[in-house]
Coordinates of C-alpha atoms and ligand atoms in Angstrom, one line a residue:
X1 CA 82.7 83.1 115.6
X2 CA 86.3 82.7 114.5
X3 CA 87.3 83.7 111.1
X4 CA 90.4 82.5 108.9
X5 CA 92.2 86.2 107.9
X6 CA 94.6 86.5 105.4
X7 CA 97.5 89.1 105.7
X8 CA 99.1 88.5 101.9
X9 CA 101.4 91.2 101.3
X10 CA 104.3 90.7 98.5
X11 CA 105.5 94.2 99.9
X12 CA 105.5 93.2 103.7
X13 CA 104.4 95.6 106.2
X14 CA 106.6 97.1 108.9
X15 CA 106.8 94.2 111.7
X16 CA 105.3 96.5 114.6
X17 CA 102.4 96.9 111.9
X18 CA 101.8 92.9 111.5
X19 CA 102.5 92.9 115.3
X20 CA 99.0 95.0 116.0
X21 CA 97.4 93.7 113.5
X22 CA 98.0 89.9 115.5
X23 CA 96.8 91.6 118.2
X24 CA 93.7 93.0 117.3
X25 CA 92.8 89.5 115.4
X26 CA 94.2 87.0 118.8
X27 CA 91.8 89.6 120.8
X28 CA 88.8 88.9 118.7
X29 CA 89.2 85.5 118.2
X30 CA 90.3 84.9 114.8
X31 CA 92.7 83.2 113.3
X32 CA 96.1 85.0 111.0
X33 CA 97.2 83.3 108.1
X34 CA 100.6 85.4 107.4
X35 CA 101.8 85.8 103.5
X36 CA 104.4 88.1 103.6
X37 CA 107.2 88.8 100.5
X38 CA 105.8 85.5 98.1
X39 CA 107.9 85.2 95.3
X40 CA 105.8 83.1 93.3
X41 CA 101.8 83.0 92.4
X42 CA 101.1 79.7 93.4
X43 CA 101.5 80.5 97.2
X44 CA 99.2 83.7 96.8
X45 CA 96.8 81.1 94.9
X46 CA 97.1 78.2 97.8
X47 CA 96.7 80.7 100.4
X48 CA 93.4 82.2 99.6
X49 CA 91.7 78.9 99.0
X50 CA 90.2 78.8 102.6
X51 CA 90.6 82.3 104.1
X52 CA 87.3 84.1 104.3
X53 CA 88.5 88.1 104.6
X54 CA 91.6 89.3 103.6
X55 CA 94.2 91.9 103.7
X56 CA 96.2 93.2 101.0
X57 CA 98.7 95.9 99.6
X58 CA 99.2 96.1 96.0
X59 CA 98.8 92.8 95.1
X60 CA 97.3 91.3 92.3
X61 CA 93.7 90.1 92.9
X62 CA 93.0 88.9 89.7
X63 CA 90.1 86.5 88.2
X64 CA 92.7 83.6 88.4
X65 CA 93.3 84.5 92.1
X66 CA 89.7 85.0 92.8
X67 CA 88.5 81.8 91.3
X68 CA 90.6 79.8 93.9
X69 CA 88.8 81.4 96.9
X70 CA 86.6 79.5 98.5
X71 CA 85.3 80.6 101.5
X72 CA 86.5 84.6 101.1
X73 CA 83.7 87.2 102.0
X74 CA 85.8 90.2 101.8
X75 CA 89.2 91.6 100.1
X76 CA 90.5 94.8 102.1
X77 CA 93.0 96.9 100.1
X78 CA 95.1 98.5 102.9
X79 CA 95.8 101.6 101.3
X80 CA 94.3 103.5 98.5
X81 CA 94.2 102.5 94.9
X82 CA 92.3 99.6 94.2
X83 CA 93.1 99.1 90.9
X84 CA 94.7 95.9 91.8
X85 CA 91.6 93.9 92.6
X86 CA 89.3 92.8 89.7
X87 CA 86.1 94.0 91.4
X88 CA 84.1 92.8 88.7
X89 CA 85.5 88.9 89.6
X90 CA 84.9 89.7 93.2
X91 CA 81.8 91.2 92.5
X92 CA 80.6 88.2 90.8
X93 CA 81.5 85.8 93.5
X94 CA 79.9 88.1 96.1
X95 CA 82.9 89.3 98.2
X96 CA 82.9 92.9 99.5
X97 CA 86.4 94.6 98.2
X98 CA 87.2 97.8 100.1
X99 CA 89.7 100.1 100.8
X100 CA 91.1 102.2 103.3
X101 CA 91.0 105.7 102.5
X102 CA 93.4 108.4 103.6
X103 CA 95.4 106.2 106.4
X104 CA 98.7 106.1 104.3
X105 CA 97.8 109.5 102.3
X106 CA 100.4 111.8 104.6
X107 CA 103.9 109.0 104.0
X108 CA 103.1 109.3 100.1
X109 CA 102.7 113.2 99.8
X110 CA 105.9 113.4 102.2
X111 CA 107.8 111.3 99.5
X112 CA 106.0 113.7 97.0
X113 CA 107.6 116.6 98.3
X114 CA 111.2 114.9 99.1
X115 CA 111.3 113.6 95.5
X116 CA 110.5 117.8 94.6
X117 CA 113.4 118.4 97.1
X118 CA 115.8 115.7 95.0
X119 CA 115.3 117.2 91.8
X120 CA 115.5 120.8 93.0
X121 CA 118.8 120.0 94.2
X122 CA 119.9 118.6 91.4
X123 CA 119.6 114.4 92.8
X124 CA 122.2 116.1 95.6
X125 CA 125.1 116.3 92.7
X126 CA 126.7 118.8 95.3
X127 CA 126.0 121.4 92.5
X128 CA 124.0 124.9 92.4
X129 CA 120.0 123.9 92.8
X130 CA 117.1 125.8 93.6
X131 CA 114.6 126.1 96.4
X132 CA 110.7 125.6 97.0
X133 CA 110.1 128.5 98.3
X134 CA 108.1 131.0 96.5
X135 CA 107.4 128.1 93.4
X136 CA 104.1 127.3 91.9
X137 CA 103.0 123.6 92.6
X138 CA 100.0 122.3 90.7
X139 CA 98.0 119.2 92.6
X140 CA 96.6 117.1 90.0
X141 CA 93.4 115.3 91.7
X142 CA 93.0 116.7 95.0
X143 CA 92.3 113.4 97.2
X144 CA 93.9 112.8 100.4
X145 CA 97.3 113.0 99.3
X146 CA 96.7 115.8 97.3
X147 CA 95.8 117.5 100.4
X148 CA 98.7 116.6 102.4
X149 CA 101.0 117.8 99.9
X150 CA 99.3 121.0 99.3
X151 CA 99.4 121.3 103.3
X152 CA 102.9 120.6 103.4
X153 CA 103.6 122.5 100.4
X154 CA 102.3 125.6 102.3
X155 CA 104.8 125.1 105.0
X156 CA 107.8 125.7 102.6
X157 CA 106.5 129.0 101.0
X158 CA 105.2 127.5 98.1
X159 CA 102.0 129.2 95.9
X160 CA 99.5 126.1 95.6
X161 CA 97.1 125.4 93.0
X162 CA 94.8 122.3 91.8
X163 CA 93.1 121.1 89.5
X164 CA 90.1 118.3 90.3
X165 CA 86.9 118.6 88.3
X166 CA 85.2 116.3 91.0
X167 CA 86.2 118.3 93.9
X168 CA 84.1 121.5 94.4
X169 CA 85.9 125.0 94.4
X170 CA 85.0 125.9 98.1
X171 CA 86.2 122.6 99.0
X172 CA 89.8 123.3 97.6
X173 CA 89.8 127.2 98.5
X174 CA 89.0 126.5 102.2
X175 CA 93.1 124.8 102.3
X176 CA 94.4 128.2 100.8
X177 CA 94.8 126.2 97.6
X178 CA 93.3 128.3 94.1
X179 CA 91.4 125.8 92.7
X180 CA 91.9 126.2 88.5
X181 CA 89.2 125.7 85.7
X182 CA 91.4 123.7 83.2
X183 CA 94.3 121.5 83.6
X184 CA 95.9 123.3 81.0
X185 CA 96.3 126.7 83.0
X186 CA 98.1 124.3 85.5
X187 CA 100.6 122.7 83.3
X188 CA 101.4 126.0 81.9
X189 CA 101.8 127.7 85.0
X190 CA 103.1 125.4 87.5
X191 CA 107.1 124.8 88.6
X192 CA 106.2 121.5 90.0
X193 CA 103.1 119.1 89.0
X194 CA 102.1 116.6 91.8
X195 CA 100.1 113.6 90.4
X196 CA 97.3 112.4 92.7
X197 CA 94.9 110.1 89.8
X198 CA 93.5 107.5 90.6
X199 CA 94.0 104.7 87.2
X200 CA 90.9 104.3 85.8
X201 CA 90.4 104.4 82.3
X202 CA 89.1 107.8 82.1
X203 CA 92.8 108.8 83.6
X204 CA 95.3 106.3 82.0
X205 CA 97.8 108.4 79.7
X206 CA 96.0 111.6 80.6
X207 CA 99.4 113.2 81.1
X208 CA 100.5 113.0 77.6
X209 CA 102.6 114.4 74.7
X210 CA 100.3 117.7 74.6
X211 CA 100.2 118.1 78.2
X212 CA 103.9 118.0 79.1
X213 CA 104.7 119.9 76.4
X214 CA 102.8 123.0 77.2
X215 CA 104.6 122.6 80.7
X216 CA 106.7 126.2 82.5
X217 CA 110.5 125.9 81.7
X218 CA 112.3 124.1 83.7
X219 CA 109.3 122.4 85.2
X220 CA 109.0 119.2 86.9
X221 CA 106.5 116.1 87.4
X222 CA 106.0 114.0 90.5
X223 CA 104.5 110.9 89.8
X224 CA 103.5 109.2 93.3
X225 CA 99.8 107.8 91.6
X226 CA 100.2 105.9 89.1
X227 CA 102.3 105.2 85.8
X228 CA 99.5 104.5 84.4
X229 CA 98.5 108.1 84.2
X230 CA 101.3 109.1 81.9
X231 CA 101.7 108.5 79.0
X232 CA 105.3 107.0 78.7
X233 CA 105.9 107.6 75.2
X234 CA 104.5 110.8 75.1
X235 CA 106.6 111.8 77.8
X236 CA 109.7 110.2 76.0
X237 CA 109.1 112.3 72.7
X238 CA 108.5 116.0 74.6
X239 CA 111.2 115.2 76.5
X240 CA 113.4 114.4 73.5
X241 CA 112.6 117.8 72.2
X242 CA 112.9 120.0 75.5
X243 CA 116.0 119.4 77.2
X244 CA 114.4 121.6 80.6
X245 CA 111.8 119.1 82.1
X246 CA 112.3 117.1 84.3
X247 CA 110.4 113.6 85.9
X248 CA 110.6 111.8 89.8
X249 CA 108.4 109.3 89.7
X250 CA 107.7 106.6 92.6
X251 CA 105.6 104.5 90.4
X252 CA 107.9 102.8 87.9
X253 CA 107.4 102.9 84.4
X254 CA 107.5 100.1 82.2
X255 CA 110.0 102.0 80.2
X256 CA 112.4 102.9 82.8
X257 CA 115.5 101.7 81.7
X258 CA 115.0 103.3 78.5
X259 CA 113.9 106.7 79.8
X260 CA 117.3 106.6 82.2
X261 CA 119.6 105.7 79.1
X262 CA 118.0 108.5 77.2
X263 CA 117.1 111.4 79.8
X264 CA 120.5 110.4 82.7
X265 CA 119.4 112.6 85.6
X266 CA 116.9 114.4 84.7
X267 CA 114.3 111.3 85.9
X268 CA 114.4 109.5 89.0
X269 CA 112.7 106.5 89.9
X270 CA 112.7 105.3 93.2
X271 CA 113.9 101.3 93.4
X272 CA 110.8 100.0 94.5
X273 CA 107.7 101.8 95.0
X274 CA 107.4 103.1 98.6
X275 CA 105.1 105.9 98.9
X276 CA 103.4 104.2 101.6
X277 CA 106.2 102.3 102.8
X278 CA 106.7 103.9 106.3
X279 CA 105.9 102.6 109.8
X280 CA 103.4 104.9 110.4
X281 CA 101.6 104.2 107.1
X282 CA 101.5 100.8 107.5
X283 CA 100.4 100.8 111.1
X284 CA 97.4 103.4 110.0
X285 CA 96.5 101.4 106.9
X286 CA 96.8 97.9 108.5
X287 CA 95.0 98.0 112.0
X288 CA 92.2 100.0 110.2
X289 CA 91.9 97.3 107.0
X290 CA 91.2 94.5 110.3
X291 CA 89.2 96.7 112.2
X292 CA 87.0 96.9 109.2
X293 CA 86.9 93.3 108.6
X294 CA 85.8 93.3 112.4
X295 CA 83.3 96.0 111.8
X296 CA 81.8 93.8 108.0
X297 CA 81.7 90.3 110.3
X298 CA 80.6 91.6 113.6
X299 CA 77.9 94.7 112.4
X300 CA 77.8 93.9 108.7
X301 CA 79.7 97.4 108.3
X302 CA 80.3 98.0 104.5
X303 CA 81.1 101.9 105.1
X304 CA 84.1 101.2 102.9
X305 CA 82.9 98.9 100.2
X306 CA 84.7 99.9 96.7
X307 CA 82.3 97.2 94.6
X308 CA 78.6 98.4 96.2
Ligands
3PG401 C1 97.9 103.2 97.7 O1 97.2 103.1 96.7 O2 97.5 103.2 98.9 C2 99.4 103.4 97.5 O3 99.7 103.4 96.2 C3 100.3 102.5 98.4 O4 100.5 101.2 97.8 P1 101.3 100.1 98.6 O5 100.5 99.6 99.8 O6 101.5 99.1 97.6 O7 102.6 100.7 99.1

């Protein structure tokens, strides 16, 4: 039976991405609903009134947004995080939220690492840097991104260590990676720190004041998660008091401005966030978030269900 999908994306997809995805639907017999770059609410709000699965990237899936639906059955996060949906609003109204894990995981560790390779080299001043090779990066969380970076990292000569007390050792140790007991022993040790959290409230402002503090000399943080997970003021005071830290981050904070009047080049933040923001990402992360809609209509399939 046809179904009324929504694709509303604020960050659009790639166009061969949105191109599949039409495909895949026409074939099946649905209907598309297309709500690409909306500048304003009140078209997310109108659009979700009748459509009864949708597809989104970071957007905001709010209670407000929620209470408009009227017909939705299921919310599917293309991508990771899912911290954008209230699954609690969704919950209550009985629509499946899910994710789709790992399809975009390899375009956000390759910004990881680039954003390593921009601060090494001093954000390409033309001046002396350094290299990757032979330096110590620390993965904190080791999901699917963490695992493409550590992969990656491997491929420049780096020594790669994590830190993720939900991921058993073996697990870690069969990528070559050393798996660490405390997340101190990696801030201490590490050149580089790759952040790989998830934001939940067990992780927001984790990396605070007393973490970055304890950081190697002339160390560096990658922030491709969340900003969320760090703790902006802390991070404002240690690096008011060390002058050798340094901070990339893809994930804006809501300090930025200030941090970049204060701290000039040693923080980078990217313009808009785009981790996930390549062709092949999107095409990975959008044909699989319609396929599962397929799968939940067609065989009830909830293998992905974030809400359960
Ligand atoms: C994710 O959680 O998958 C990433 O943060 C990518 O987010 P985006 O789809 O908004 O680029």
């Amino acid at each position: 039976m046809s179904k009324k999908i929504l694709v509303a994306t604020e960050k659009p997809f790639a166009k061969q991405a949105v191109v599949e995805i039409s495909e895949i639907i026409k074939k099946i017999g649905y209907e598309l609903t297309l709500l690409e770059s909306y500048k304003d609410k009140q078209e997310l709000l109108d659009a979700v009134k009748n459509a009864e699965a949708m597809i989104i990237r970071s957007d905001k899936i709010t209670e407000e947004v929620i209470a408009e639906m009227e017909e939705m059955k299921v919310i599917v996060r293309a991508g990771a995080g899912y911290d954008n949906i209230d699954l609690k609003a969704a919950t209550a109204k009985n629509i499946v939220a899910m994710n789709t894990p790992g399809q975009n995981s390899n375009a956000v560790a390759e910004l990881a690492i680039g954003m390593m390779i921009y601060l090494a080299r001093g954000q390409f001043n033309g001046k002396a840097g350094s290299e990757l090779l032979g330096k110590t990066i620390g993965i904190h969380a080791y999901g699917n991104v963490g695992r493409n970076v550590a992969r990656i990292a491997h491929g420049f000569g780096m020594k790669v260590v994590a830190f993720d007390p939900y991921v058993a050792k073996e697990v870690i140790e069969k990528d070559g990676v050393t798996p660490l007991d405390t997340v101190e022993e990696m801030y201490e040790t590490c050149d580089y720190i790759s952040l790989h959290l998830p934001s939940i409230p067990a992780t927001q402002r984790f990396v605070n004041y007393k973490l970055i503090k304890i950081m190697k000399k002339g160390a560096a943080i990658i922030n491709t998660a969340r900003k969320e997970v760090v703790c902006e003021d802390g991070l404002s005071m240690i690096f008011s008091e060390r002058d050798d830290l340094k901070y990339a981050s893809d994930v804006a904070p809501v300090t930025k401005d200030e941090l970049i009047e204060k701290f000039g080049n040693r923080v980078y933040f990217t313009p808009k966030k785009m981790g996930a923001q390549t062709l092949e990402a999107n095409i990975n992360a959008g044909v699989a978030a319609i396929q599962q809609i397929i799968n939940y209509f067609e065989k009830n399939d909830t293998t992905f269900q974030v809400n359960k």
